[in-house]
XYZ file of C-alpha atoms in Angstrom:
636
model
C 97.495 -264.369 99.011
C 97.080 -266.772 101.897
C 100.481 -268.155 101.019
C 102.044 -264.663 101.233
C 100.471 -264.047 104.624
C 101.785 -267.391 105.742
C 105.279 -266.469 104.606
C 105.293 -263.023 106.464
C 106.465 -262.853 110.052
C 104.245 -260.174 111.500
C 105.737 -260.407 114.939
C 109.262 -259.754 113.621
C 108.120 -256.824 111.579
C 106.324 -255.371 114.564
C 109.446 -255.596 116.691
C 111.566 -253.984 113.956
C 109.113 -251.131 113.646
C 109.110 -250.582 117.385
C 112.943 -250.593 117.474
C 113.142 -248.101 114.630
C 110.551 -245.886 116.241
C 112.376 -245.933 119.552
C 115.726 -245.227 117.836
C 114.265 -242.311 115.902
C 112.668 -240.976 119.055
C 115.918 -241.282 120.962
C 117.813 -239.545 118.160
C 115.200 -236.801 118.108
C 115.422 -236.404 121.874
C 119.229 -236.249 121.657
C 119.096 -233.656 118.903
C 116.556 -231.589 120.796
C 118.699 -231.915 123.912
C 121.773 -230.749 122.065
C 119.830 -227.828 120.652
C 118.531 -226.908 124.092
C 122.013 -227.252 125.561
C 123.435 -225.000 122.838
C 120.715 -222.442 123.405
C 121.354 -222.515 127.130
C 125.104 -222.205 126.550
C 124.694 -219.266 124.205
C 121.946 -217.499 126.118
C 123.184 -218.093 129.637
C 126.872 -218.850 129.768
C 127.918 -216.692 126.769
C 125.275 -214.020 127.195
C 127.726 -211.287 128.259
C 130.177 -212.093 125.487
C 127.643 -211.943 122.671
C 125.860 -208.971 124.144
C 129.172 -207.083 124.004
C 129.827 -208.232 120.446
C 126.363 -207.131 119.485
C 126.953 -203.701 120.990
C 130.343 -203.498 119.274
C 128.629 -203.950 115.951
C 126.476 -200.953 116.724
C 128.601 -198.740 119.002
C 132.241 -197.763 119.120
C 134.270 -196.058 121.804
C 136.690 -193.445 120.525
C 139.489 -191.651 122.344
C 139.169 -187.871 122.439
C 142.675 -186.336 122.439
C 143.221 -183.331 124.686
C 143.709 -179.825 123.335
C 147.304 -178.712 123.841
C 147.801 -175.626 125.996
C 148.674 -172.343 124.294
C 151.883 -170.394 124.885
C 151.897 -166.607 125.292
C 154.583 -164.000 125.847
C 154.524 -161.644 128.845
C 152.165 -159.248 127.009
C 149.662 -161.888 125.873
C 150.971 -162.331 122.341
C 150.644 -165.874 121.001
C 153.858 -167.844 120.653
C 152.274 -171.262 120.051
C 148.750 -171.623 118.700
C 146.310 -174.395 117.709
C 144.733 -174.057 114.274
C 141.923 -176.180 112.766
C 143.201 -179.092 110.687
C 142.019 -182.387 109.205
C 143.863 -185.652 109.624
C 143.400 -188.943 107.801
C 143.014 -192.032 109.997
C 142.957 -195.765 109.295
C 141.157 -198.261 111.531
C 142.972 -201.550 110.684
C 140.110 -203.746 111.909
C 137.706 -202.190 109.418
C 139.760 -202.219 106.214
C 138.563 -204.848 103.722
C 142.006 -205.521 102.244
C 145.445 -205.188 103.806
C 146.543 -201.940 105.446
C 149.510 -201.795 103.063
C 147.222 -202.028 100.056
C 144.914 -199.381 101.487
C 147.823 -196.982 101.990
C 149.088 -197.657 98.475
C 145.663 -196.823 97.016
C 145.341 -193.740 99.260
C 148.676 -192.467 97.983
C 147.111 -191.994 94.561
C 144.715 -189.324 95.835
C 146.511 -187.996 98.946
C 150.216 -187.205 99.284
C 151.685 -189.752 101.731
C 155.432 -189.580 102.338
C 157.784 -192.269 103.617
C 157.957 -190.342 106.896
C 154.143 -190.534 107.156
C 154.298 -194.291 106.646
C 157.041 -194.801 109.225
C 155.118 -192.796 111.797
C 151.917 -194.702 111.016
C 153.455 -198.169 111.382
C 155.171 -197.161 114.619
C 151.908 -195.964 116.134
C 149.870 -198.855 114.679
C 151.931 -201.363 116.667
C 151.033 -199.553 119.875
C 147.354 -198.933 119.089
C 144.478 -201.465 119.259
C 143.222 -202.512 115.827
C 139.769 -201.092 116.490
C 141.183 -197.574 117.028
C 142.228 -195.148 114.340
C 145.862 -194.371 113.632
C 146.711 -191.219 111.643
C 148.410 -191.696 108.287
C 148.374 -187.952 107.451
C 148.303 -185.260 110.113
C 147.272 -182.195 108.144
C 145.304 -182.438 104.913
C 144.859 -179.582 102.493
C 141.365 -178.586 101.414
C 142.025 -180.120 97.993
C 143.061 -183.426 99.573
C 139.951 -183.442 101.758
C 137.789 -182.922 98.669
C 139.516 -185.699 96.701
C 139.105 -188.154 99.559
C 135.417 -187.328 100.047
C 134.772 -188.086 96.381
C 136.431 -191.494 96.785
C 135.357 -192.194 100.354
C 133.301 -195.336 99.536
C 136.391 -197.007 98.097
C 138.145 -196.866 101.465
C 136.283 -198.672 104.265
C 138.103 -198.196 107.552
C 139.539 -194.831 106.488
C 138.096 -191.583 107.773
C 138.868 -187.890 108.166
C 138.977 -186.457 111.682
C 138.762 -182.769 112.457
C 141.430 -181.651 114.877
C 143.989 -178.990 115.662
C 147.449 -178.303 114.282
C 150.209 -176.511 116.168
C 151.556 -173.294 114.662
C 154.171 -170.756 115.734
C 153.347 -167.099 114.928
C 156.828 -165.810 115.846
C 158.471 -168.333 113.522
C 162.257 -168.122 113.199
C 162.537 -165.327 115.766
C 161.879 -167.628 118.734
C 162.229 -171.126 117.275
C 165.048 -172.191 119.587
C 163.284 -170.949 122.722
C 159.646 -171.917 122.084
C 160.612 -175.099 120.221
C 158.125 -177.235 118.345
C 156.038 -180.415 118.537
C 156.409 -183.428 116.278
C 154.981 -186.878 115.719
C 155.228 -189.233 118.693
C 157.831 -191.965 118.308
C 158.415 -195.196 120.217
C 161.287 -193.479 122.010
C 158.949 -190.661 123.078
C 156.322 -193.062 124.399
C 158.951 -194.894 126.439
C 159.486 -191.688 128.459
C 155.833 -190.862 129.203
C 152.631 -192.479 130.434
C 151.337 -193.995 127.194
C 147.753 -194.057 128.546
C 147.851 -190.275 128.752
C 148.836 -190.126 125.071
C 146.075 -192.336 123.662
C 144.651 -190.614 120.642
C 147.440 -188.016 120.570
C 149.753 -187.731 117.608
C 152.206 -185.036 118.778
C 154.618 -184.371 121.611
C 157.063 -181.577 122.462
C 160.470 -182.068 120.855
C 162.607 -179.055 121.827
C 162.431 -175.768 123.716
C 159.512 -174.846 125.949
C 157.350 -177.378 124.102
C 159.626 -180.107 125.488
C 160.521 -178.756 128.926
C 156.867 -178.075 129.825
C 155.339 -181.043 127.999
C 153.722 -182.320 131.202
C 151.806 -179.046 131.623
C 150.961 -178.398 127.978
C 149.640 -181.907 127.305
C 146.276 -182.555 128.939
C 144.388 -185.797 129.626
C 142.407 -187.732 127.000
C 138.655 -188.202 127.133
C 136.349 -190.699 125.387
C 133.100 -190.804 123.478
C 130.711 -193.564 122.431
C 129.324 -193.292 118.907
C 126.825 -195.289 116.870
C 128.226 -196.566 113.604
C 126.830 -198.229 110.511
C 127.982 -201.429 108.843
C 130.718 -199.550 106.985
C 132.091 -198.149 110.239
C 130.909 -194.580 109.616
C 129.799 -192.584 112.613
C 126.053 -191.958 112.731
C 125.441 -190.443 116.165
C 127.297 -189.594 119.341
C 125.750 -191.500 122.229
C 127.986 -190.574 125.139
C 130.770 -188.058 125.761
C 133.496 -187.797 128.401
C 135.408 -184.603 127.473
C 139.195 -184.497 127.430
C 141.012 -182.148 129.797
C 142.985 -179.510 127.943
C 146.593 -178.806 128.834
C 147.663 -175.759 130.811
C 148.302 -172.566 128.901
C 151.679 -170.966 129.614
C 152.733 -167.340 129.888
C 156.447 -166.776 129.343
C 158.685 -163.977 130.569
C 159.651 -163.363 126.941
C 158.946 -160.007 125.316
C 158.225 -160.935 121.701
C 158.778 -157.393 120.440
C 162.197 -157.279 122.096
C 162.933 -160.747 120.712
C 162.390 -159.496 117.171
C 164.461 -156.379 117.808
C 167.373 -158.444 119.147
C 167.171 -160.875 116.228
C 167.116 -158.108 113.644
C 169.883 -156.196 115.426
C 172.287 -159.009 114.546
C 171.754 -158.144 110.894
C 173.352 -160.667 108.549
C 175.686 -161.985 111.233
C 175.436 -165.256 113.145
C 175.302 -165.035 116.906
C 173.217 -164.883 120.042
C 171.584 -162.295 122.281
C 170.325 -163.026 125.791
C 168.501 -160.429 127.889
C 167.486 -161.116 131.489
C 165.573 -159.254 134.163
C 168.224 -159.177 136.927
C 165.561 -158.721 139.614
C 163.728 -161.962 138.785
C 165.892 -164.025 136.447
C 163.173 -163.883 133.802
C 164.311 -164.208 130.184
C 163.275 -161.088 128.275
C 164.865 -162.176 124.999
C 166.868 -165.211 123.921
C 167.957 -165.113 120.306
C 169.986 -167.605 118.325
C 170.639 -166.548 114.753
C 170.067 -167.862 112.198
C 166.742 -169.339 113.171
C 164.493 -171.730 111.284
C 160.800 -172.248 110.595
C 159.456 -174.519 113.385
C 156.223 -175.144 111.448
C 158.224 -177.394 109.108
C 158.635 -179.956 111.891
C 155.041 -180.167 113.128
C 153.755 -182.681 110.565
C 157.136 -184.230 109.893
C 159.777 -182.313 107.973
C 160.555 -183.507 104.463
C 163.915 -185.094 103.819
C 164.780 -182.318 101.385
C 164.075 -179.564 103.915
C 165.877 -181.390 106.710
C 168.933 -181.994 104.561
C 168.918 -178.340 103.605
C 168.957 -177.314 107.275
C 171.665 -179.815 108.186
C 173.914 -178.761 105.323
C 173.480 -175.038 105.937
C 176.976 -173.770 106.909
C 175.393 -171.328 109.377
C 173.875 -174.187 111.437
C 170.357 -172.796 111.969
C 169.345 -175.750 114.165
C 172.143 -174.964 116.649
C 170.922 -173.103 119.729
C 173.795 -170.690 120.233
C 172.255 -169.001 123.285
C 172.163 -172.222 125.333
C 174.668 -174.486 123.654
C 177.208 -172.174 122.048
C 180.461 -172.389 124.022
C 182.646 -169.400 123.227
C 185.849 -168.054 124.750
C 184.421 -165.126 126.745
C 187.466 -162.961 126.117
C 187.751 -159.709 128.024
C 184.153 -159.868 129.263
C 185.512 -161.934 132.194
C 187.804 -159.145 133.406
C 185.242 -157.622 135.815
C 184.795 -161.023 137.478
C 188.534 -161.600 137.702
C 188.902 -158.097 139.159
C 186.478 -158.956 141.954
C 188.517 -162.076 142.708
C 191.731 -160.049 142.851
C 190.159 -157.396 145.094
C 188.708 -160.004 147.438
C 191.982 -161.895 147.783
C 193.914 -158.655 148.249
C 196.491 -159.363 145.540
C 196.018 -155.909 143.991
C 195.568 -152.342 145.112
C 192.884 -150.869 142.824
C 194.533 -147.443 142.941
C 198.071 -148.617 142.251
C 199.183 -147.998 138.695
C 200.817 -150.750 136.655
C 203.039 -150.259 133.614
C 201.673 -151.670 130.343
C 204.295 -151.645 127.568
C 202.076 -153.710 125.249
C 203.324 -157.167 126.210
C 204.587 -159.328 129.048
C 206.971 -162.266 129.199
C 207.232 -165.023 131.760
C 210.531 -165.674 133.550
C 212.754 -167.898 131.437
C 210.661 -167.423 128.285
C 210.979 -165.078 125.326
C 207.351 -165.513 124.263
C 205.463 -162.242 124.403
C 201.895 -162.256 125.686
C 200.627 -159.180 123.918
C 198.063 -156.578 124.768
C 195.316 -155.964 122.232
C 196.878 -152.492 121.950
C 200.315 -153.474 120.700
C 201.863 -150.063 121.518
C 200.904 -150.410 125.170
C 198.562 -148.542 127.525
C 201.104 -146.826 129.779
C 200.551 -146.471 133.524
C 197.043 -147.645 134.452
C 195.118 -148.636 137.579
C 192.343 -151.232 137.885
C 189.539 -148.906 136.774
C 191.481 -147.809 133.708
C 192.470 -151.408 132.972
C 188.789 -152.392 132.792
C 187.759 -149.271 130.882
C 190.494 -149.753 128.290
C 190.501 -153.547 128.532
C 194.228 -153.808 129.204
C 195.418 -157.383 128.730
C 198.837 -156.726 130.266
C 197.303 -155.412 133.500
C 195.242 -158.572 133.780
C 198.186 -160.814 132.857
C 199.980 -159.420 135.889
C 196.825 -159.684 137.959
C 196.434 -163.320 136.897
C 200.021 -164.167 137.887
C 199.293 -162.895 141.397
C 195.816 -164.408 141.613
C 196.826 -167.872 140.369
C 194.747 -170.450 138.557
C 193.215 -171.837 141.743
C 191.663 -168.501 142.660
C 190.796 -167.787 139.026
C 188.838 -171.034 138.977
C 187.305 -170.312 142.376
C 185.953 -166.873 141.481
C 184.980 -167.849 137.960
C 182.947 -170.714 139.395
C 181.424 -168.355 141.948
C 179.854 -166.426 139.084
C 178.562 -169.579 137.413
C 181.179 -170.246 134.756
C 181.750 -173.921 134.008
C 178.302 -174.990 135.239
C 174.760 -175.006 133.926
C 172.573 -172.122 135.015
C 169.632 -174.479 135.597
C 167.303 -172.609 133.254
C 163.987 -174.342 132.554
C 164.971 -175.208 128.991
C 166.510 -178.465 127.762
C 170.010 -179.233 126.490
C 171.981 -176.436 128.109
C 175.762 -176.641 127.915
C 177.958 -175.895 130.923
C 181.000 -174.358 129.260
C 184.444 -174.808 130.818
C 186.009 -173.071 133.823
C 189.434 -174.717 133.707
C 191.512 -175.728 136.718
C 194.483 -177.915 137.490
C 192.153 -180.840 138.188
C 190.169 -180.213 135.009
C 193.269 -180.226 132.833
C 194.705 -183.311 134.498
C 191.394 -185.154 134.063
C 190.765 -184.042 130.483
C 194.231 -183.541 129.025
C 196.333 -185.685 131.376
C 198.826 -182.834 131.601
C 199.967 -180.430 134.321
C 198.938 -176.785 134.417
C 201.423 -174.318 132.910
C 201.938 -170.669 133.964
C 201.195 -169.353 130.474
C 197.750 -170.939 130.648
C 197.001 -168.842 133.705
C 197.701 -165.677 131.734
C 195.349 -166.515 128.889
C 192.623 -167.853 131.211
C 192.415 -164.622 133.191
C 191.516 -162.773 129.955
C 188.924 -165.382 128.931
C 190.969 -167.321 126.397
C 192.567 -170.763 126.319
C 190.437 -173.574 127.647
C 187.780 -171.296 129.124
C 184.412 -171.203 127.372
C 180.997 -169.818 128.287
C 177.528 -169.704 126.794
C 175.754 -166.407 126.072
C 173.249 -167.321 128.791
C 176.054 -167.773 131.324
C 177.461 -164.371 130.434
C 174.052 -162.718 130.861
C 173.561 -164.498 134.171
C 177.036 -163.555 135.414
C 176.579 -159.859 134.614
C 173.198 -160.051 136.380
C 175.101 -161.134 139.490
C 177.169 -157.948 139.302
C 174.086 -155.843 138.555
C 172.376 -157.160 141.677
C 175.558 -156.970 143.762
C 175.615 -160.713 144.299
C 171.869 -161.256 144.761
C 170.607 -162.862 141.576
C 167.964 -165.370 140.523
C 167.998 -168.564 138.549
C 167.143 -167.741 134.917
C 163.748 -168.949 133.753
C 161.281 -168.535 130.899
C 158.037 -169.468 132.677
C 156.058 -166.568 134.128
C 152.689 -168.202 134.870
C 150.344 -171.014 133.862
C 146.558 -171.347 133.739
C 144.639 -174.473 134.741
C 141.827 -174.930 132.149
C 139.625 -176.809 134.631
C 139.575 -174.153 137.341
C 140.714 -171.084 135.442
C 143.238 -170.439 138.207
C 146.409 -168.643 137.114
C 149.520 -169.613 139.074
C 152.488 -167.258 139.049
C 155.966 -168.740 138.829
C 158.009 -167.883 141.910
C 161.554 -166.748 140.998
C 164.210 -168.756 142.773
C 166.935 -166.752 144.458
C 170.440 -168.132 144.052
C 172.838 -168.368 146.999
C 174.185 -164.825 147.367
C 177.768 -163.968 146.494
C 179.012 -162.411 149.709
C 182.130 -160.269 149.400
C 184.414 -159.464 152.316
C 184.254 -155.830 151.269
C 181.036 -154.731 149.532
C 182.812 -151.657 148.179
C 184.434 -153.973 145.649
C 181.105 -154.216 143.818
C 181.054 -150.476 143.262
C 184.703 -150.313 142.191
C 184.048 -152.793 139.409
C 180.658 -151.322 138.451
C 182.159 -147.828 138.220
C 184.853 -149.200 135.937
C 182.225 -150.921 133.773
C 180.355 -147.636 133.514
C 183.611 -146.054 132.396
C 183.844 -148.581 129.558
C 180.790 -146.814 128.119
C 180.977 -143.259 129.503
C 184.685 -142.474 129.741
C 186.205 -141.022 126.594
C 188.971 -143.635 126.812
C 186.494 -146.474 127.356
C 186.510 -149.143 124.662
C 182.772 -148.772 124.023
C 182.394 -145.008 124.444
C 181.914 -144.149 120.768
C 179.846 -147.238 119.981
C 177.582 -147.492 123.025
C 177.961 -144.398 125.200
C 176.914 -141.601 122.884
C 173.643 -139.743 123.697
C 172.791 -142.006 126.612
C 169.600 -141.243 128.513
C 170.340 -143.685 131.345
C 173.444 -144.995 133.150
C 174.787 -148.239 131.729
C 177.626 -150.528 132.827
C 179.249 -152.734 130.216
C 182.297 -154.682 129.149
C 183.500 -155.526 125.688
C 185.377 -158.613 124.592
C 187.005 -160.072 121.503
C 187.655 -163.795 121.651
C 190.257 -165.410 119.452
C 189.236 -168.629 117.745
C 192.705 -169.364 116.363
C 196.278 -168.420 117.172
C 197.522 -165.318 115.369
C 201.097 -164.157 114.618
C 202.711 -162.244 117.500
C 203.712 -159.328 115.275
C 204.292 -155.796 116.500
C 201.261 -154.729 114.464
C 197.981 -156.563 114.914
C 196.640 -158.099 111.679
C 193.828 -156.308 109.892
C 190.445 -158.010 110.340
C 189.787 -158.163 106.602
C 193.066 -160.012 106.031
C 191.980 -162.880 108.283
C 189.780 -165.672 106.830
C 186.208 -165.360 108.118
C 186.256 -168.588 110.137
C 189.452 -167.488 111.917
C 188.233 -164.023 112.894
C 187.591 -163.144 116.506
C 184.147 -163.417 118.050
C 182.719 -160.086 119.196
C 181.183 -159.980 122.687
C 179.541 -157.410 124.910
C 177.873 -157.643 128.324
C 175.949 -154.837 130.002
C 173.202 -153.901 132.441
C 171.085 -150.800 133.011
C 170.118 -148.626 134.735
C 173.033 -148.986 137.129
C 171.293 -148.156 140.410
C 168.046 -149.975 139.629
C 168.862 -152.647 137.022
C 165.978 -153.638 134.767
C 167.860 -155.535 132.089
C 171.131 -157.434 131.729
C 172.364 -158.341 128.249
C 174.988 -160.569 126.672
C 175.740 -160.416 122.946
C 177.966 -162.767 120.954
C 178.583 -162.161 117.257
C 180.443 -165.030 115.655
C 183.597 -163.920 113.826
C 182.428 -160.339 114.208
C 185.753 -158.825 115.252
C 185.602 -155.963 117.762
C 183.326 -156.447 120.746
C 182.747 -152.728 121.279
C 182.164 -151.811 117.652
C 180.096 -154.863 116.612
C 178.429 -156.415 119.669
C 178.162 -153.181 121.676
C 175.650 -151.379 119.413
C 173.453 -154.492 119.409
C 173.370 -154.492 123.212
C 172.624 -150.747 123.215
C 169.715 -151.191 120.819
C 168.215 -153.988 122.934
C 168.577 -152.029 126.175
C 167.183 -148.839 124.604
C 164.150 -150.675 123.269
C 163.334 -152.403 126.532
C 163.790 -149.394 128.811
C 161.756 -147.202 126.439
C 158.963 -149.766 126.547
C 158.960 -149.551 130.344
C 158.782 -145.762 130.395
C 156.575 -145.252 127.380
C 159.391 -143.442 125.593
C 160.022 -140.957 128.411
C 163.606 -139.919 129.032
C 165.458 -141.733 131.793
C 167.644 -139.705 134.099
C 171.234 -140.734 133.501
C 172.648 -140.180 136.960
C 176.418 -140.443 136.759
C 178.009 -142.612 139.430
C 181.408 -142.726 137.747
C 184.045 -140.107 138.518
C 185.514 -138.928 135.231
C 187.869 -136.386 136.754
C 191.556 -136.513 135.867
C 193.566 -137.189 132.757
C 191.108 -139.804 131.438
C 188.601 -137.132 130.509
């Protein structure tokens, strides 16, 4: 025992113990220091960061999309409505597996098309992962029920109550009102994307497109409390969205239906304007289509069916259809001839049924192959003599034809507040040189003055041009907007019609000469439209018929029978008119594709539209048909 004590070195052991104690203490101090430093770092320097993360685990901010403004006709009838709907949304940050897998599993209980997927992935790229992106825009009640049963299998997927656009007038006004559709990357590139947060639709065509900035409001936001699965428990804070403006259009929906149905089974267009304001009363393009098909993304089958339809229902004939105006341009050419003094309106001209140019044997025929005899300007318009206007055109010349045609708006857009309007063609020497690289030939002057050849016009242009005559040169830019209502203030703002630069004639009597002749088209027994438009009239109407060739026909002595001509080669039927003459309330242009005679086919359609509108203004009371046209003489 004593030997063991002697062997031990107590001093060395004491020093080792002290060293170990000090080392352990230092290590403990260091560890405590690191812990304190970490606590300070987390609690002081990262306080804001972790406080936000903590709140994010409990609260979520959601975008509240604005309610789209409604669209009404002039009488308060709904043209575009918002109906309750449910949409299915995916919040990528909250899904437990991949988004692709989630969509694949969802497809087993909810119908999800390829178009739905494309729209979703496009929007997902532009939306933060913590916000929902719609995968389906309008669920059926059965689909809602199936999802609710399986809800727990789909974390990060939820149903949102919302609104779906619908169009009560359907095919009757599809081209004018238009429709909304899913927002694409191309759409977002044209707008303020912040204003479209949370929105899934945007105007695609028609009024929905041209007044998108008014119809689409401003998004709001709300803060909600959520549970661990991301389900909303409570709403904590709300900043309401601002709804879009509601629009009132100049359109008369009843007249729109009447005009559409008046076309029967034929393709064509009808445009009716208020000459005193430029307001569009009716704008029909037939056939139409169901705009509701496009709201949630049209199926490939339906879209293919529309594209392959030989009647082209997606084509807006009223704005984009470019037709040879035929004899409907004769009143405008007559004004040009009167103004330039190249004709005497009372001087009679011989019409043998054709005319030839010097040095040519080609016969430019009248529609009446046997000829019209001796006729003056009034009779030439009433009977629609081509030969009279051939001779007039030779004197007037292409430069003046272009000048006066352009004066009435041919060859240029009207500027209507609707998208994708075509300008038509008012040919000239410069136009032909620039587009055909050829000189102008005398024969082209003859066919241009009767609205054939290179000249084309839209139904809207024809309605606008006849409005110019109706108002004796004082017309307004055509428009569809009548008023709009601000949802925040409730203030209704009326659209102010925009007067066009007046057409000032050297002799204002020329207006009446042409208008009297146009009244004779309808009222005179020799007028082309007398039996089709002028019978049992209760108001004075001025009109002009036209038949526009779409293909060259044999120059035989006898005109070919309509039924012997293939449908696609038959003439278009046209008619323009306004009424009442002394206080015009409506101006109409009708185009019936491959319809044949303008008076017999297009004329009755114009009469029905005018009758319906004027009766609606008077409550069915008889209008006094004051006669301003002198029917004395051999023409009676």
